[in-house]
């Protein structure tokens, strides 16, 4: 066979499919192959992949596959969070809320209720049920905001309506502690939140 024809046939053959950095990042992370995940996650993150940025932040936060570095975790989560990536936003808010994790403080993090509230409030008004729940917690406990059982009740209620079942027990607890006036304010606030959420949904639908 003519050598030129042979080369032409070879060029027409499909090239082997190579996994992208994003795919490798996800695959290795899901398989708990932290060291293998680190390099592709770094490359994908630098290319603007928000999922990879979130994963890379988790690696730096835990020190899995990389040297533990809370500032780098905050950096990558911050980029993904600013782009609206929900998992990164919630991770960052949780770190600010606890100053670490639910199990206790961690080096490189400190409690900052204002930052946690800002993220959760932005997401709550967009209809994110977990963020609505956490706003309820903050108002119930008076964390970074003035304690307000009526406001807490309204956020727990709309969170439950959004499918977040953990709100149930706290609604029962609050209802026992609330005065009749608080309950009236809570119901009025719930109606206001429901109306705003409905308008937000309609506006979002029109923008699509």
GROMACS .gro file of C-alpha atoms in nm:
model
  208
    1UNK     CA    1   0.000   0.000   0.000
    2UNK     CA    2   0.119   0.350  -0.079
    3UNK     CA    3   0.275   0.504   0.231
    4UNK     CA    4   0.077   0.827   0.188
    5UNK     CA    5  -0.250   0.634   0.180
    6UNK     CA    6  -0.149   0.446   0.493
    7UNK     CA    7  -0.075   0.771   0.676
    8UNK     CA    8  -0.407   0.910   0.558
    9UNK     CA    9  -0.595   0.609   0.695
   10UNK     CA   10  -0.419   0.640   1.030
   11UNK     CA   11  -0.514   1.007   1.053
   12UNK     CA   12  -0.878   0.918   0.989
   13UNK     CA   13  -0.889   0.674   1.280
   14UNK     CA   14  -1.059   0.817   1.594
   15UNK     CA   15  -0.812   0.944   1.850
   16UNK     CA   16  -0.831   0.775   2.190
   17UNK     CA   17  -1.061   0.966   2.418
   18UNK     CA   18  -0.866   1.124   2.703
   19UNK     CA   19  -1.040   1.219   3.023
   20UNK     CA   20  -1.038   1.592   3.093
   21UNK     CA   21  -0.890   1.739   3.409
   22UNK     CA   22  -1.243   1.800   3.536
   23UNK     CA   23  -1.341   1.438   3.481
   24UNK     CA   24  -1.022   1.308   3.643
   25UNK     CA   25  -1.073   1.542   3.937
   26UNK     CA   26  -1.428   1.414   3.994
   27UNK     CA   27  -1.343   1.048   3.940
   28UNK     CA   28  -1.042   1.038   4.171
   29UNK     CA   29  -1.224   1.240   4.437
   30UNK     CA   30  -1.527   1.007   4.433
   31UNK     CA   31  -1.290   0.710   4.462
   32UNK     CA   32  -1.114   0.873   4.760
   33UNK     CA   33  -0.790   0.881   4.559
   34UNK     CA   34  -0.686   1.212   4.708
   35UNK     CA   35  -0.329   1.233   4.579
   36UNK     CA   36  -0.438   1.144   4.226
   37UNK     CA   37  -0.717   1.402   4.246
   38UNK     CA   38  -0.497   1.693   4.351
   39UNK     CA   39  -0.321   1.774   4.021
   40UNK     CA   40  -0.623   1.753   3.785
   41UNK     CA   41  -0.838   1.941   4.037
   42UNK     CA   42  -0.576   2.217   4.049
   43UNK     CA   43  -0.566   2.244   3.669
   44UNK     CA   44  -0.944   2.235   3.631
   45UNK     CA   45  -0.982   2.493   3.908
   46UNK     CA   46  -0.739   2.729   3.739
   47UNK     CA   47  -0.949   2.691   3.422
   48UNK     CA   48  -1.258   2.810   3.611
   49UNK     CA   49  -1.434   2.481   3.684
   50UNK     CA   50  -1.646   2.560   3.992
   51UNK     CA   51  -1.701   2.195   4.086
   52UNK     CA   52  -1.324   2.136   4.078
   53UNK     CA   53  -1.269   2.453   4.282
   54UNK     CA   54  -1.507   2.321   4.546
   55UNK     CA   55  -1.333   1.983   4.554
   56UNK     CA   56  -0.988   2.144   4.568
   57UNK     CA   57  -1.106   2.357   4.859
   58UNK     CA   58  -1.214   2.041   5.041
   59UNK     CA   59  -0.875   1.879   4.978
   60UNK     CA   60  -0.694   2.183   5.119
   61UNK     CA   61  -0.934   2.206   5.412
   62UNK     CA   62  -0.882   1.843   5.514
   63UNK     CA   63  -0.520   1.805   5.404
   64UNK     CA   64  -0.605   1.503   5.187
   65UNK     CA   65  -0.361   1.468   4.897
   66UNK     CA   66  -0.219   1.816   4.961
   67UNK     CA   67  -0.069   2.008   5.252
   68UNK     CA   68  -0.352   2.135   5.471
   69UNK     CA   69  -0.407   2.507   5.410
   70UNK     CA   70  -0.726   2.679   5.527
   71UNK     CA   71  -0.645   2.999   5.337
   72UNK     CA   72  -0.628   2.808   5.008
   73UNK     CA   73  -0.951   2.628   5.093
   74UNK     CA   74  -1.119   2.964   5.152
   75UNK     CA   75  -0.970   3.100   4.827
   76UNK     CA   76  -1.107   2.823   4.605
   77UNK     CA   77  -1.441   2.806   4.781
   78UNK     CA   78  -1.464   3.183   4.753
   79UNK     CA   79  -1.417   3.174   4.375
   80UNK     CA   80  -1.680   2.903   4.333
   81UNK     CA   81  -1.910   3.078   4.581
   82UNK     CA   82  -1.887   3.411   4.400
   83UNK     CA   83  -1.988   3.231   4.081
   84UNK     CA   84  -2.300   3.101   4.257
   85UNK     CA   85  -2.195   2.737   4.302
   86UNK     CA   86  -2.426   2.623   4.582
   87UNK     CA   87  -2.212   2.350   4.747
   88UNK     CA   88  -1.919   2.591   4.780
   89UNK     CA   89  -2.143   2.863   4.920
   90UNK     CA   90  -2.280   2.633   5.187
   91UNK     CA   91  -1.936   2.496   5.280
   92UNK     CA   92  -1.800   2.848   5.319
   93UNK     CA   93  -2.101   2.962   5.523
   94UNK     CA   94  -2.068   2.660   5.752
   95UNK     CA   95  -1.700   2.734   5.814
   96UNK     CA   96  -1.784   3.095   5.905
   97UNK     CA   97  -2.073   2.983   6.127
   98UNK     CA   98  -1.881   2.722   6.328
   99UNK     CA   99  -1.532   2.866   6.299
  100UNK     CA  100  -1.446   2.520   6.174
  101UNK     CA  101  -1.693   2.231   6.181
  102UNK     CA  102  -1.986   2.116   6.390
  103UNK     CA  103  -1.732   1.918   6.595
  104UNK     CA  104  -1.536   2.225   6.699
  105UNK     CA  105  -1.300   2.508   6.595
  106UNK     CA  106  -1.030   2.449   6.334
  107UNK     CA  107  -0.700   2.632   6.270
  108UNK     CA  108  -0.732   2.905   6.012
  109UNK     CA  109  -1.105   2.960   6.067
  110UNK     CA  110  -1.291   3.181   6.310
  111UNK     CA  111  -1.656   3.235   6.380
  112UNK     CA  112  -1.801   3.512   6.168
  113UNK     CA  113  -2.178   3.514   6.192
  114UNK     CA  114  -2.206   3.819   5.965
  115UNK     CA  115  -2.037   3.639   5.674
  116UNK     CA  116  -2.239   3.322   5.732
  117UNK     CA  117  -2.563   3.523   5.747
  118UNK     CA  118  -2.482   3.711   5.426
  119UNK     CA  119  -2.436   3.390   5.225
  120UNK     CA  120  -2.736   3.211   5.372
  121UNK     CA  121  -2.965   3.511   5.339
  122UNK     CA  122  -2.876   3.557   4.972
  123UNK     CA  123  -2.949   3.190   4.906
  124UNK     CA  124  -3.258   3.179   5.127
  125UNK     CA  125  -3.435   3.450   4.928
  126UNK     CA  126  -3.356   3.247   4.615
  127UNK     CA  127  -3.544   2.954   4.766
  128UNK     CA  128  -3.263   2.731   4.897
  129UNK     CA  129  -3.431   2.534   5.178
  130UNK     CA  130  -3.112   2.449   5.370
  131UNK     CA  131  -3.016   2.817   5.380
  132UNK     CA  132  -3.367   2.908   5.496
  133UNK     CA  133  -3.326   2.655   5.776
  134UNK     CA  134  -2.993   2.802   5.886
  135UNK     CA  135  -3.140   3.153   5.892
  136UNK     CA  136  -3.408   3.013   6.121
  137UNK     CA  137  -3.138   2.872   6.348
  138UNK     CA  138  -2.957   3.207   6.364
  139UNK     CA  139  -3.275   3.399   6.448
  140UNK     CA  140  -3.379   3.136   6.703
  141UNK     CA  141  -3.045   3.155   6.884
  142UNK     CA  142  -2.973   3.524   6.827
  143UNK     CA  143  -2.647   3.448   6.648
  144UNK     CA  144  -2.525   3.758   6.465
  145UNK     CA  145  -2.882   3.891   6.463
  146UNK     CA  146  -3.133   3.996   6.726
  147UNK     CA  147  -3.314   3.692   6.862
  148UNK     CA  148  -3.657   3.679   6.700
  149UNK     CA  149  -3.877   3.371   6.738
  150UNK     CA  150  -4.133   3.497   6.487
  151UNK     CA  151  -3.868   3.548   6.218
  152UNK     CA  152  -3.713   3.210   6.299
  153UNK     CA  153  -4.052   3.038   6.280
  154UNK     CA  154  -4.124   3.189   5.938
  155UNK     CA  155  -3.790   3.072   5.795
  156UNK     CA  156  -3.828   2.723   5.942
  157UNK     CA  157  -4.180   2.701   5.801
  158UNK     CA  158  -4.084   2.804   5.448
  159UNK     CA  159  -3.784   2.570   5.467
  160UNK     CA  160  -4.016   2.282   5.558
  161UNK     CA  161  -4.245   2.375   5.271
  162UNK     CA  162  -3.939   2.352   5.048
  163UNK     CA  163  -3.884   1.994   5.161
  164UNK     CA  164  -3.629   2.033   5.442
  165UNK     CA  165  -3.769   1.799   5.709
  166UNK     CA  166  -3.522   1.893   5.984
  167UNK     CA  167  -3.728   2.209   6.034
  168UNK     CA  168  -4.014   2.009   6.186
  169UNK     CA  169  -3.871   1.957   6.536
  170UNK     CA  170  -3.754   2.317   6.567
  171UNK     CA  171  -4.096   2.443   6.459
  172UNK     CA  172  -4.255   2.237   6.736
  173UNK     CA  173  -4.000   2.364   6.989
  174UNK     CA  174  -4.051   2.726   6.884
  175UNK     CA  175  -4.429   2.701   6.886
  176UNK     CA  176  -4.416   2.603   7.254
  177UNK     CA  177  -4.198   2.904   7.339
  178UNK     CA  178  -4.375   3.166   7.127
  179UNK     CA  179  -4.631   3.409   7.264
  180UNK     CA  180  -4.963   3.458   7.079
  181UNK     CA  181  -4.826   3.787   6.944
  182UNK     CA  182  -4.512   3.610   6.818
  183UNK     CA  183  -4.726   3.351   6.640
  184UNK     CA  184  -4.925   3.622   6.466
  185UNK     CA  185  -4.607   3.798   6.356
  186UNK     CA  186  -4.462   3.468   6.240
  187UNK     CA  187  -4.763   3.392   6.021
  188UNK     CA  188  -4.758   3.742   5.874
  189UNK     CA  189  -4.385   3.715   5.802
  190UNK     CA  190  -4.436   3.374   5.640
  191UNK     CA  191  -4.695   3.519   5.403
  192UNK     CA  192  -4.453   3.795   5.311
  193UNK     CA  193  -4.172   3.547   5.242
  194UNK     CA  194  -4.402   3.323   5.038
  195UNK     CA  195  -4.514   3.618   4.828
  196UNK     CA  196  -4.156   3.732   4.766
  197UNK     CA  197  -4.049   3.377   4.677
  198UNK     CA  198  -4.341   3.343   4.435
  199UNK     CA  199  -4.250   3.671   4.264
  200UNK     CA  200  -3.885   3.563   4.246
  201UNK     CA  201  -3.984   3.234   4.081
  202UNK     CA  202  -4.199   3.412   3.823
  203UNK     CA  203  -3.920   3.658   3.740
  204UNK     CA  204  -3.671   3.372   3.704
  205UNK     CA  205  -3.910   3.187   3.473
  206UNK     CA  206  -3.950   3.497   3.254
  207UNK     CA  207  -3.572   3.537   3.226
  208UNK     CA  208  -3.528   3.186   3.086
   0.00000   0.00000   0.00000
